[in-house]
CSV table of N, CA, C and O in Angstrom, one decimal:
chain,number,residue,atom,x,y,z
A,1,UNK,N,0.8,-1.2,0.0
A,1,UNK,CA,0.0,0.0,0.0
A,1,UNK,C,0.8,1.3,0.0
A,1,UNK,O,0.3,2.4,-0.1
A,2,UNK,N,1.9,1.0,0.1
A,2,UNK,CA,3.1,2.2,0.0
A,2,UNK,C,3.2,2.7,-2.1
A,2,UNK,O,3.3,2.1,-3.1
A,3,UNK,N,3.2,4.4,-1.5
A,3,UNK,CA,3.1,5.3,-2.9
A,3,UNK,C,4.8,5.0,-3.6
A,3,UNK,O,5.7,4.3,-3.2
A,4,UNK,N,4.7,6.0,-4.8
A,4,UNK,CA,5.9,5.6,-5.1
A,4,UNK,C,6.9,6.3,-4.7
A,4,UNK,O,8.0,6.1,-5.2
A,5,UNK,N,6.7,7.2,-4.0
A,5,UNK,CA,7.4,8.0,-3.5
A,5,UNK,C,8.5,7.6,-1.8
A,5,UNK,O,8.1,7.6,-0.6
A,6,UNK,N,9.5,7.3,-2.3
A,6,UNK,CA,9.9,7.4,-0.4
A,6,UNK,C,9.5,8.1,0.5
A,6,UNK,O,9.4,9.2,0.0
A,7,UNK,N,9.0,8.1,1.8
A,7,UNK,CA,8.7,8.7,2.6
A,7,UNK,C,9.9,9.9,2.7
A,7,UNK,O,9.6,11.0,2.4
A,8,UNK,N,10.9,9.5,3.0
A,8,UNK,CA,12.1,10.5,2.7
A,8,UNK,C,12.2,12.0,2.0
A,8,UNK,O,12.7,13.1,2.2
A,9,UNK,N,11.5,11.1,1.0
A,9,UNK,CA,11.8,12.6,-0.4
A,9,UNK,C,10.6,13.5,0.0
A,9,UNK,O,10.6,14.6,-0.4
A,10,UNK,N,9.3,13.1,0.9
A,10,UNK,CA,8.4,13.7,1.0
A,10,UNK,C,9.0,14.8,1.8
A,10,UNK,O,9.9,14.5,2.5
A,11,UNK,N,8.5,16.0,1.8
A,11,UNK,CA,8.7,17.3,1.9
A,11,UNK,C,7.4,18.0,2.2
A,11,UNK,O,6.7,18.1,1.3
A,12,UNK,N,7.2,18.4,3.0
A,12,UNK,CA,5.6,19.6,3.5
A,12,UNK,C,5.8,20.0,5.2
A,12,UNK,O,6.1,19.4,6.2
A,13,UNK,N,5.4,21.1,4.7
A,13,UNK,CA,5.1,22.1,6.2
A,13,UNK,C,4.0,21.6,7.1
A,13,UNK,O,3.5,22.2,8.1
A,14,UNK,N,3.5,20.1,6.5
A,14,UNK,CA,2.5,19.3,6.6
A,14,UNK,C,2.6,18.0,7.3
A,14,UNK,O,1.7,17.3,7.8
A,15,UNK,N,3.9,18.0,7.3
A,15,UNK,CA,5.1,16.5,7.6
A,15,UNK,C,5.9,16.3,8.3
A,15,UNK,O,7.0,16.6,7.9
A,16,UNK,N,5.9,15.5,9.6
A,16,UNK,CA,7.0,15.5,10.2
A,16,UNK,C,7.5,14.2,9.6
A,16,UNK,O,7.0,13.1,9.6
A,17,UNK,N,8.8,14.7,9.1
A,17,UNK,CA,9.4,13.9,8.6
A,17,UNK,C,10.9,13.3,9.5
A,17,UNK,O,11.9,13.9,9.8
A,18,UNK,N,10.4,11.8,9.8
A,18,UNK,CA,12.0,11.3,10.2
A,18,UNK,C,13.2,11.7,9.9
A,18,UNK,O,13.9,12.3,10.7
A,19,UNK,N,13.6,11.6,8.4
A,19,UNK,CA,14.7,11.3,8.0
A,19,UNK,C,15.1,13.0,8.3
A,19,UNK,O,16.3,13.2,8.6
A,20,UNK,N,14.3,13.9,8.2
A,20,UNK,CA,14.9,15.5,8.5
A,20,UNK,C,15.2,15.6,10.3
A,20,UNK,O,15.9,16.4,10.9
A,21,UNK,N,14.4,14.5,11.0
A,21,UNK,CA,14.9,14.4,12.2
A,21,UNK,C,16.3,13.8,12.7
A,21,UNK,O,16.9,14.1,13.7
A,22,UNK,N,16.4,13.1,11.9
A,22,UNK,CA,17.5,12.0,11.8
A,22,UNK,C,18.9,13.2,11.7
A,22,UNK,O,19.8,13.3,12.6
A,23,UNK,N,18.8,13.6,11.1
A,23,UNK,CA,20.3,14.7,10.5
A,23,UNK,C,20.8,15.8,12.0
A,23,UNK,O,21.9,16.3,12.2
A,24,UNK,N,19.9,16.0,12.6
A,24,UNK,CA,20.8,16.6,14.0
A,24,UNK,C,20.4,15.9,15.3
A,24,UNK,O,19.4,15.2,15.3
A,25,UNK,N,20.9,16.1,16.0
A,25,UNK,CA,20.6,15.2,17.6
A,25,UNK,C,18.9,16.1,17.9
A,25,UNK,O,18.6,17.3,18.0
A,26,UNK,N,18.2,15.1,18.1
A,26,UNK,CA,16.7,15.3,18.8
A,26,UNK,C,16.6,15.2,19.9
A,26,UNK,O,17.5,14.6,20.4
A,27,UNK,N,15.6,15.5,20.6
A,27,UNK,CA,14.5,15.3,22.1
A,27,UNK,C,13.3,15.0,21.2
A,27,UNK,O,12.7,15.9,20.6
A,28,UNK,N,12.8,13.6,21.0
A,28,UNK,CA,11.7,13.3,20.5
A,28,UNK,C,10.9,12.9,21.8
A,28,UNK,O,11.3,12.2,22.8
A,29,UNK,N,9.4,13.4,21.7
A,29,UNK,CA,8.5,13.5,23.1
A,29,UNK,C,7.6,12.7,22.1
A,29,UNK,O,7.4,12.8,20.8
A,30,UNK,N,7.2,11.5,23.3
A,30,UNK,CA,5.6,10.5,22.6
A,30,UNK,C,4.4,11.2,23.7
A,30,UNK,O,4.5,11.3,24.9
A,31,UNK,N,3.7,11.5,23.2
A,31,UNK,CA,2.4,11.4,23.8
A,31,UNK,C,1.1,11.4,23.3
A,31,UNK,O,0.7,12.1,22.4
A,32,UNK,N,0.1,10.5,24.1
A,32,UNK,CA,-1.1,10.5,24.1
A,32,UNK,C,-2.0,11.1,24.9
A,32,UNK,O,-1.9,11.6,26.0
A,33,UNK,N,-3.6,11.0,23.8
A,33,UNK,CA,-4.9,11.4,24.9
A,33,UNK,C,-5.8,10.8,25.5
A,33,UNK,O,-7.0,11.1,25.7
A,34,UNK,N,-4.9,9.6,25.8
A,34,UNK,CA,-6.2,8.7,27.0
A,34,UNK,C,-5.2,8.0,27.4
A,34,UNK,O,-4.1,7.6,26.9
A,35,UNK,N,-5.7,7.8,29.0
A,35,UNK,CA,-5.2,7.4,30.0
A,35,UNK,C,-3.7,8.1,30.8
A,35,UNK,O,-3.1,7.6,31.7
A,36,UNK,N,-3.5,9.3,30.1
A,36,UNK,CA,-2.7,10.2,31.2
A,36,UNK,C,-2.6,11.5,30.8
A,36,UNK,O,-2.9,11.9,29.7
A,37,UNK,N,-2.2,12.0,31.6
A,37,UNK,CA,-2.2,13.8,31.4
A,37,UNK,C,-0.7,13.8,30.6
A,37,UNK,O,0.4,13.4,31.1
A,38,UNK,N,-0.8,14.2,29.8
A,38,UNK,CA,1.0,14.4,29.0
A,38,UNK,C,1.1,15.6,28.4
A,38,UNK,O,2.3,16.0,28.3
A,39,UNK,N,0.5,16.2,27.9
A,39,UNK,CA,0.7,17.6,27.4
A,39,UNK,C,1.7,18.4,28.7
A,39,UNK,O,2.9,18.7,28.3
A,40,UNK,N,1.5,18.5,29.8
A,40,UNK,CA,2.4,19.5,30.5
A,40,UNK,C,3.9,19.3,30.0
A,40,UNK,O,4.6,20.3,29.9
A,41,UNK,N,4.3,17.5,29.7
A,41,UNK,CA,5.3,17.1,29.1
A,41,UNK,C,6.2,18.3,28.1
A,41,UNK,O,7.3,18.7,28.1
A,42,UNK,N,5.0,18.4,27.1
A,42,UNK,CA,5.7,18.4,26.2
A,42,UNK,C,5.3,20.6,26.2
A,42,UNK,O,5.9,21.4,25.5
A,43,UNK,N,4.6,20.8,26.8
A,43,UNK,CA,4.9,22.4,27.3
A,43,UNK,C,6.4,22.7,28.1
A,43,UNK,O,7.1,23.7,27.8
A,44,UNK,N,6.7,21.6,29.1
A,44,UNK,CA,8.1,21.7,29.5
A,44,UNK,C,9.3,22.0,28.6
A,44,UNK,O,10.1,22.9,28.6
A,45,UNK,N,9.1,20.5,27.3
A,45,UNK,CA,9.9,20.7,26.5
A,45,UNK,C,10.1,22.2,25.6
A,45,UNK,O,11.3,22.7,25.5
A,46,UNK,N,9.0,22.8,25.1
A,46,UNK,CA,8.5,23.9,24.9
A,46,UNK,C,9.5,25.0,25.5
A,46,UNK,O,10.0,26.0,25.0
A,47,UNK,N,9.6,24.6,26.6
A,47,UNK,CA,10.6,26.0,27.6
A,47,UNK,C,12.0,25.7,27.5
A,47,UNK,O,12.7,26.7,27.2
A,48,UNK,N,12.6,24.5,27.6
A,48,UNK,CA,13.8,23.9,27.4
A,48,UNK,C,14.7,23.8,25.9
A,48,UNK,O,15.8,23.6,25.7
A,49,UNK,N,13.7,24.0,25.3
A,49,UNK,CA,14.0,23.8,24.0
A,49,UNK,C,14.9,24.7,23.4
A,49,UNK,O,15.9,24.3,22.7
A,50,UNK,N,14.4,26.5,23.8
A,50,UNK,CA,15.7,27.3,23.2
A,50,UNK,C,16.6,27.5,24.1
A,50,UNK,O,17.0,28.6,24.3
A,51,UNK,N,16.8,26.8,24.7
A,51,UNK,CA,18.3,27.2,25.3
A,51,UNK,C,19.5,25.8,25.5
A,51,UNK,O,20.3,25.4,26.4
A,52,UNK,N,19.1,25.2,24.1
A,52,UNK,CA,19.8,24.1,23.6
A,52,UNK,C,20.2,24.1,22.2
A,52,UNK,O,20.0,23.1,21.5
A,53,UNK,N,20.9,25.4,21.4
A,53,UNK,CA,21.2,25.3,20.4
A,53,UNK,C,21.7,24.3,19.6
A,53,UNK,O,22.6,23.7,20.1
A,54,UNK,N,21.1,23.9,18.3
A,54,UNK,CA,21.7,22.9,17.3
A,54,UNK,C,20.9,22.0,18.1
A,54,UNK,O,21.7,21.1,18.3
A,55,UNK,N,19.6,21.4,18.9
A,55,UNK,CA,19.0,20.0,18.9
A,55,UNK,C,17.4,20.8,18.7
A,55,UNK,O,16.7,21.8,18.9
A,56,UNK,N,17.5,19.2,17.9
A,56,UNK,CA,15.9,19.7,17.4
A,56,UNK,C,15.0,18.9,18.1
A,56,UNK,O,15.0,17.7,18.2
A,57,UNK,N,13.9,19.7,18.8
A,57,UNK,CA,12.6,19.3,19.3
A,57,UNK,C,11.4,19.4,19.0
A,57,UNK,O,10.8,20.3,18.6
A,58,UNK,N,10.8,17.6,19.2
A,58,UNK,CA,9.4,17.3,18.3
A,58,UNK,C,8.9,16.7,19.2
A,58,UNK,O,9.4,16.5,20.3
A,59,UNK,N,7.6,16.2,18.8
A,59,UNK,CA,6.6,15.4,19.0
A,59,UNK,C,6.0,14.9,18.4
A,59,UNK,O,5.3,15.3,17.4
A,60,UNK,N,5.9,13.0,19.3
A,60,UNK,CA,4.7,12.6,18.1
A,60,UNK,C,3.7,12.9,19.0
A,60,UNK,O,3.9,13.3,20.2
A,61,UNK,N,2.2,12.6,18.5
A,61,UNK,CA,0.9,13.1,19.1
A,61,UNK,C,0.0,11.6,18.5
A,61,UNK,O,-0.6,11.7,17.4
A,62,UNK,N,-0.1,10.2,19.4
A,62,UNK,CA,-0.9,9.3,19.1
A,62,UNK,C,-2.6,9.2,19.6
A,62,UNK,O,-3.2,8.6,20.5
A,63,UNK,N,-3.0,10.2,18.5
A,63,UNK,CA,-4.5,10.3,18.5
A,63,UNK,C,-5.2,9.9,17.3
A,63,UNK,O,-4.9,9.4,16.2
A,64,UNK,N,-6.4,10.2,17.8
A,64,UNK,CA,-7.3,9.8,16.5
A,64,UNK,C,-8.0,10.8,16.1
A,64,UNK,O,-8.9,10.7,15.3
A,65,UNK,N,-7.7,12.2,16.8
A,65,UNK,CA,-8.4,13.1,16.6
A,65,UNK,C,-7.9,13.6,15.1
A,65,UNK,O,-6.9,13.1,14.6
A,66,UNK,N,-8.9,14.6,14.4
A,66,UNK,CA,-8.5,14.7,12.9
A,66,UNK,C,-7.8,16.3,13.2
A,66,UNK,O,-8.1,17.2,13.9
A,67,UNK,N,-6.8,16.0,12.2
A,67,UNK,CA,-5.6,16.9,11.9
A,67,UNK,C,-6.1,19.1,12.2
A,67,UNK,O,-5.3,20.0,12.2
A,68,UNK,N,-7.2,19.2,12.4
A,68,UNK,CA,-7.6,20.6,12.7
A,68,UNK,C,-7.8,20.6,13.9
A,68,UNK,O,-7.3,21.5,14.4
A,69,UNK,N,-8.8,19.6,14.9
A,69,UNK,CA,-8.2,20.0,16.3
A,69,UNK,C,-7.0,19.8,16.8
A,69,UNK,O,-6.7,20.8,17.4
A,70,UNK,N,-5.6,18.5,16.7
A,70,UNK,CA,-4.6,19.0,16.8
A,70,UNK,C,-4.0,20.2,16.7
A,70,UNK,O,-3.0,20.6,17.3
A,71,UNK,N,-4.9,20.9,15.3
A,71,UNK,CA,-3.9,22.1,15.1
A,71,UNK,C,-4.7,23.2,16.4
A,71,UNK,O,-4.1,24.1,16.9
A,72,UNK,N,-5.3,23.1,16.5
A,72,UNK,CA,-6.2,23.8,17.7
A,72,UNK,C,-5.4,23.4,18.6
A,72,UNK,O,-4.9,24.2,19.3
A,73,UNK,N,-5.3,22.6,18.8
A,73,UNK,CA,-4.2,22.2,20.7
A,73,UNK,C,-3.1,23.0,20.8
A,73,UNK,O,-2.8,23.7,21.8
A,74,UNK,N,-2.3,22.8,19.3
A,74,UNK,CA,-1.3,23.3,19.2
A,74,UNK,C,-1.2,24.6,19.7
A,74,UNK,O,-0.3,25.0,20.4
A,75,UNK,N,-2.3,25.2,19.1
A,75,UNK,CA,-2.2,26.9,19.1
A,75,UNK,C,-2.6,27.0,20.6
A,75,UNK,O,-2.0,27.7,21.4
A,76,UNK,N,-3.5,26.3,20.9
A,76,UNK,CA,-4.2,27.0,22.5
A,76,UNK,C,-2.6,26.8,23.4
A,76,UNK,O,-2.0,27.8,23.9
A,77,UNK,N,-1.9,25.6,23.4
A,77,UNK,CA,-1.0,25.1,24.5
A,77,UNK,C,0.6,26.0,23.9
A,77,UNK,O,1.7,25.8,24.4
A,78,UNK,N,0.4,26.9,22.7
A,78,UNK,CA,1.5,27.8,22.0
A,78,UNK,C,3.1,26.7,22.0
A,78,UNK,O,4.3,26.9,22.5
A,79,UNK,N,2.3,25.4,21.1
A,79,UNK,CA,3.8,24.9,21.0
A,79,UNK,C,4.1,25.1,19.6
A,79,UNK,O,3.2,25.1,18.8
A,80,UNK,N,5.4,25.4,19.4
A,80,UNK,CA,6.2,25.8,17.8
A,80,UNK,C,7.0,24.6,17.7
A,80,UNK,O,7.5,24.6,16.6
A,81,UNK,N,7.3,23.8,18.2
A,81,UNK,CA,8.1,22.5,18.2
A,81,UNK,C,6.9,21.8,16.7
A,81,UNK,O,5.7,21.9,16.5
A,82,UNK,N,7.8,21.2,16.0
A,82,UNK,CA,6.9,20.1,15.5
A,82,UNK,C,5.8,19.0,16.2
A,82,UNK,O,5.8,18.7,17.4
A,83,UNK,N,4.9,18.6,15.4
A,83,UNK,CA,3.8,17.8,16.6
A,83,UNK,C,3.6,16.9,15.1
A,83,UNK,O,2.9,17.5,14.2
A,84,UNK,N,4.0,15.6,14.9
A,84,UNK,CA,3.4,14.8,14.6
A,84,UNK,C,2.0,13.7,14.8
A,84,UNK,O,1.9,12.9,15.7
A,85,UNK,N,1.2,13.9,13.9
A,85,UNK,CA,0.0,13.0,14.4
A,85,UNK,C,0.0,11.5,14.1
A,85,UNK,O,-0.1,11.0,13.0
A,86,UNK,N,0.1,10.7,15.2
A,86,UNK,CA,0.1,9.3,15.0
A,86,UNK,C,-1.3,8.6,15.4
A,86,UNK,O,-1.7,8.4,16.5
A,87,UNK,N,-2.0,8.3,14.1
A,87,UNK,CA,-3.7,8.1,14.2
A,87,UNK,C,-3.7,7.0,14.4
A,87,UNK,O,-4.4,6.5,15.3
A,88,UNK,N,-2.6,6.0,13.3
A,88,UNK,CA,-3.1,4.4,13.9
A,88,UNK,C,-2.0,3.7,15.0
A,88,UNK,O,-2.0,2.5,15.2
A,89,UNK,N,-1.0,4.5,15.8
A,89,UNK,CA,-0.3,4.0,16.6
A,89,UNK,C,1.0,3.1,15.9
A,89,UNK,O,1.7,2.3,16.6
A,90,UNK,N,1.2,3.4,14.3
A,90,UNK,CA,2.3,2.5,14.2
A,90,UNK,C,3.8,3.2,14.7
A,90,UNK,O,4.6,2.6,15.4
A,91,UNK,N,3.8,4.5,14.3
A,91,UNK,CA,5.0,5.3,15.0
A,91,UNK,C,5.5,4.6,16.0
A,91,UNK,O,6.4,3.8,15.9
A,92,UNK,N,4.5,5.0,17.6
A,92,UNK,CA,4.6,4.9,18.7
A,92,UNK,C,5.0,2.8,18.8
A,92,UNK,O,5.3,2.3,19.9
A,93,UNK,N,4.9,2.2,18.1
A,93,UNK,CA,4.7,1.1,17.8
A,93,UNK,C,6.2,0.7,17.3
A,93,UNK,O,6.8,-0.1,17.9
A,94,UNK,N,6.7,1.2,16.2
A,94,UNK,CA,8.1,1.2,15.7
A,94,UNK,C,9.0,1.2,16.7
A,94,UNK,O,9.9,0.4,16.9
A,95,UNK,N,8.7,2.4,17.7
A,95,UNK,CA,9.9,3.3,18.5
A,95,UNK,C,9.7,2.4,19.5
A,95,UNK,O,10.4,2.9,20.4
A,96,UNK,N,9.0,1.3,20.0
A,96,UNK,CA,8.7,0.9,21.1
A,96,UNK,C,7.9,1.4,22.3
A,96,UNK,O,8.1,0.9,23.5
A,97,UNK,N,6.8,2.6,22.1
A,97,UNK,CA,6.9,3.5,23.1
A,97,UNK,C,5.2,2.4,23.2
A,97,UNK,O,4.3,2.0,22.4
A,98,UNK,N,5.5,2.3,25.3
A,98,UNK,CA,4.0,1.8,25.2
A,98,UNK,C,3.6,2.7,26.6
A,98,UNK,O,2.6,2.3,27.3
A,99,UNK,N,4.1,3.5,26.9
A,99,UNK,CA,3.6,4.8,28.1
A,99,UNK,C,3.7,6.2,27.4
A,99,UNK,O,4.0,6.6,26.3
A,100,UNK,N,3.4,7.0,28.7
A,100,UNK,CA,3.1,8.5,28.2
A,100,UNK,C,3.4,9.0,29.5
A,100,UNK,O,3.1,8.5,30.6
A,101,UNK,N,4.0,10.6,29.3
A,101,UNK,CA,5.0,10.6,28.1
A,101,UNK,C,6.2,9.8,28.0
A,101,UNK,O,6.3,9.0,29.0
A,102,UNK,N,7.1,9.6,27.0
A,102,UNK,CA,8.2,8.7,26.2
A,102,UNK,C,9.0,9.7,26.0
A,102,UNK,O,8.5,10.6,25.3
A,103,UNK,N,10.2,9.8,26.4
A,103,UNK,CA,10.8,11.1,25.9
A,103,UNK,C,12.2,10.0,25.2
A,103,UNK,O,12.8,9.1,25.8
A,104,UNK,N,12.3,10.3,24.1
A,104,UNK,CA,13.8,10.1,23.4
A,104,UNK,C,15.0,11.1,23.1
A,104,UNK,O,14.7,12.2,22.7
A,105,UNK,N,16.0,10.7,23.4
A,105,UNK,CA,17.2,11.0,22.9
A,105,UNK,C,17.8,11.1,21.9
A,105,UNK,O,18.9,11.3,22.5
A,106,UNK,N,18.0,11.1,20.9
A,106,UNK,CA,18.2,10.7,19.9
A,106,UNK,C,19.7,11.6,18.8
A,106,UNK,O,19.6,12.7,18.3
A,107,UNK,N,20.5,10.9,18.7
A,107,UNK,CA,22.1,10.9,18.2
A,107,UNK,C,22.0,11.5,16.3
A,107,UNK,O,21.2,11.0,15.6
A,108,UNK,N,22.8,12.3,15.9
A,108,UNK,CA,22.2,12.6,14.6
A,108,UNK,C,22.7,11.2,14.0
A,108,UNK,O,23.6,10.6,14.5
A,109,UNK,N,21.8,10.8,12.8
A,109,UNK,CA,21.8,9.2,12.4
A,109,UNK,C,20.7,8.5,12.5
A,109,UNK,O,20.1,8.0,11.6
A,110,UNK,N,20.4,8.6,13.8
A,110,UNK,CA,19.0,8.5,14.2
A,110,UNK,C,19.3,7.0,15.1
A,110,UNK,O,18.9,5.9,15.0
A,111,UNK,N,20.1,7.5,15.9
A,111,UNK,CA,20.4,6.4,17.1
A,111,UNK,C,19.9,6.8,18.4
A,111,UNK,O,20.4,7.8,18.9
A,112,UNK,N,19.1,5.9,19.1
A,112,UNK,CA,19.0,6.2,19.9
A,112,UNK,C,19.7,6.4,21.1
A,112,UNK,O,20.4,5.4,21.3
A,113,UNK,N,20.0,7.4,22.0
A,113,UNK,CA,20.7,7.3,23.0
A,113,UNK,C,20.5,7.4,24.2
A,113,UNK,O,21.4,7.1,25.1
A,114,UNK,N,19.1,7.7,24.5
A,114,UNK,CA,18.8,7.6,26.1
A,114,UNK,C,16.8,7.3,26.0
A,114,UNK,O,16.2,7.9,25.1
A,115,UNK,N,16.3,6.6,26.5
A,115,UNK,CA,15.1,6.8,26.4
A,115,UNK,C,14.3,6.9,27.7
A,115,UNK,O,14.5,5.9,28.5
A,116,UNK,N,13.4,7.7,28.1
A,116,UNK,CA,13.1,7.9,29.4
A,116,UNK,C,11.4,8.0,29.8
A,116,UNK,O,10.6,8.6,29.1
A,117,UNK,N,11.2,7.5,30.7
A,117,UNK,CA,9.3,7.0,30.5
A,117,UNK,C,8.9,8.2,32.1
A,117,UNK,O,9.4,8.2,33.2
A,118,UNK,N,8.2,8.9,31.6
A,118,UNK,CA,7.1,9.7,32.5
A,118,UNK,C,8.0,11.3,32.3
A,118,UNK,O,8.7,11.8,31.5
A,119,UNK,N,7.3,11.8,33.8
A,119,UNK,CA,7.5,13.3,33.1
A,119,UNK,C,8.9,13.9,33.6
A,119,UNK,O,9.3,13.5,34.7
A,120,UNK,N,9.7,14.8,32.9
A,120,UNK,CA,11.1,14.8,33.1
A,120,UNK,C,11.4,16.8,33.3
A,120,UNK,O,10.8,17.6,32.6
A,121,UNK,N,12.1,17.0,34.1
A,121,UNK,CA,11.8,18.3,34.6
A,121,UNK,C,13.1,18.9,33.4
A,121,UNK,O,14.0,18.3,32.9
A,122,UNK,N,12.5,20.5,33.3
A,122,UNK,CA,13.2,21.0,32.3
A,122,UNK,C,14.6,21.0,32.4
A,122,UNK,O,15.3,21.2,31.4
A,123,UNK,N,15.2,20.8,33.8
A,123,UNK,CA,16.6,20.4,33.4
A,123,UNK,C,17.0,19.3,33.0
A,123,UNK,O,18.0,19.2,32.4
A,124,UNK,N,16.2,18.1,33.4
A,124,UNK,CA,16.5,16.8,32.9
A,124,UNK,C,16.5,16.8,31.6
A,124,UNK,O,17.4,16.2,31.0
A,125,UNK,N,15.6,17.5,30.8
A,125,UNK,CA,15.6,17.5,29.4
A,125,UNK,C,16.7,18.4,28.4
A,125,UNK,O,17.1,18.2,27.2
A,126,UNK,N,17.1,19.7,29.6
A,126,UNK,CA,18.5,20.3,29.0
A,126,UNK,C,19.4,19.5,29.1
A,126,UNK,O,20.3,19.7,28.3
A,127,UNK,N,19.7,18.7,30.0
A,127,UNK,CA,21.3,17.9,30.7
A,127,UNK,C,21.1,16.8,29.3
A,127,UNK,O,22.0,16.6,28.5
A,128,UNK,N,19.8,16.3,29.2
A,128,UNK,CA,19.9,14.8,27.9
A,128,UNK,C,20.1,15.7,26.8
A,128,UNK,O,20.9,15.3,26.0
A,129,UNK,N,19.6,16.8,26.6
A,129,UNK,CA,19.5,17.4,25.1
A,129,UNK,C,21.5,17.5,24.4
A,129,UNK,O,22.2,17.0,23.6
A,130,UNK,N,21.7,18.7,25.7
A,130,UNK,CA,23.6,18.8,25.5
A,130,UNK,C,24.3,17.6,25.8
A,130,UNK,O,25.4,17.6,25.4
A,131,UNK,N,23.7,16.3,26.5
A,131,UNK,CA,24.5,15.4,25.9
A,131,UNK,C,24.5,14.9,24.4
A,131,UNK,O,25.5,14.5,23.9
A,132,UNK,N,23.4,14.8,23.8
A,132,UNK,CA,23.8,14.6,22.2
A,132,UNK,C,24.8,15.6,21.9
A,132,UNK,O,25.2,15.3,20.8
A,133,UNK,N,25.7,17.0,22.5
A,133,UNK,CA,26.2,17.9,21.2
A,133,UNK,C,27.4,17.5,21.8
A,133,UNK,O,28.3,18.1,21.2
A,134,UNK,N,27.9,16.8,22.7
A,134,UNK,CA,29.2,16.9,23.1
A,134,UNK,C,29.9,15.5,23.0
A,134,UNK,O,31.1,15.4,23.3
């Protein structure tokens, strides 16, 4: 069922795309909307984020809600980080992630380097972020 196109080559302001994740060290955040509160998660990341030059911070988002309330969350909760929507759970599924939040680590390459389950205070997420640059 796969187009002819690599996922790779796909390109849109519409797309979080791995492989553009892959090329510098990440803080990739998993979270869901049932059965735990995880947004605060990823507002933390939100604060921690610029004062970690050169790492890039995202999120996936495993819902089923359709792509315009997402973008509504986005805006009310003022995150600028990317926000991936994962509708049928295979992402979160790939990555192994079976809690919320999932915070990853991630090495440019796309290796993982630290992976951490529940909510992680904004220094914990600056101390993991500068260890990918060093």
């Amino acid at each position: 069922g796969s187009g002819p196109r690599p996922a790779c080559e796909i390109q849109s302001e519409d797309v979080l795309n791995s492989c553009d994740l892959t090329r510098r060290p990440t803080v990739l955040t998993f979270v869901f909307d049932r059965g735990a509160d995880c947004f605060p998660q990823v507002d933390r990341t939100e604060r921690a984020k610029g004062s970690v030059p050169g790492v890039t911070f995202a999120t996936v988002y495993f819902t089923r809600k359709e792509r315009e309330e997402v973008q509504g969350l986005v805006r009310a909760r003022r995150w600028t980080q990317p926000v991936g929507i994962d509708q049928d759970g295979q992402v979160a599924n790939l990555y192994g992630v079976g809690g919320c939040p999932t915070t990853m680590f991630v090495r440019p390459g796309g290796r993982v380097a630290a992976t951490r389950l529940g909510n992680l205070t904004e220094d914990q997420l600056r101390r993991g972020a500068e260890r990918l640059t060093g």
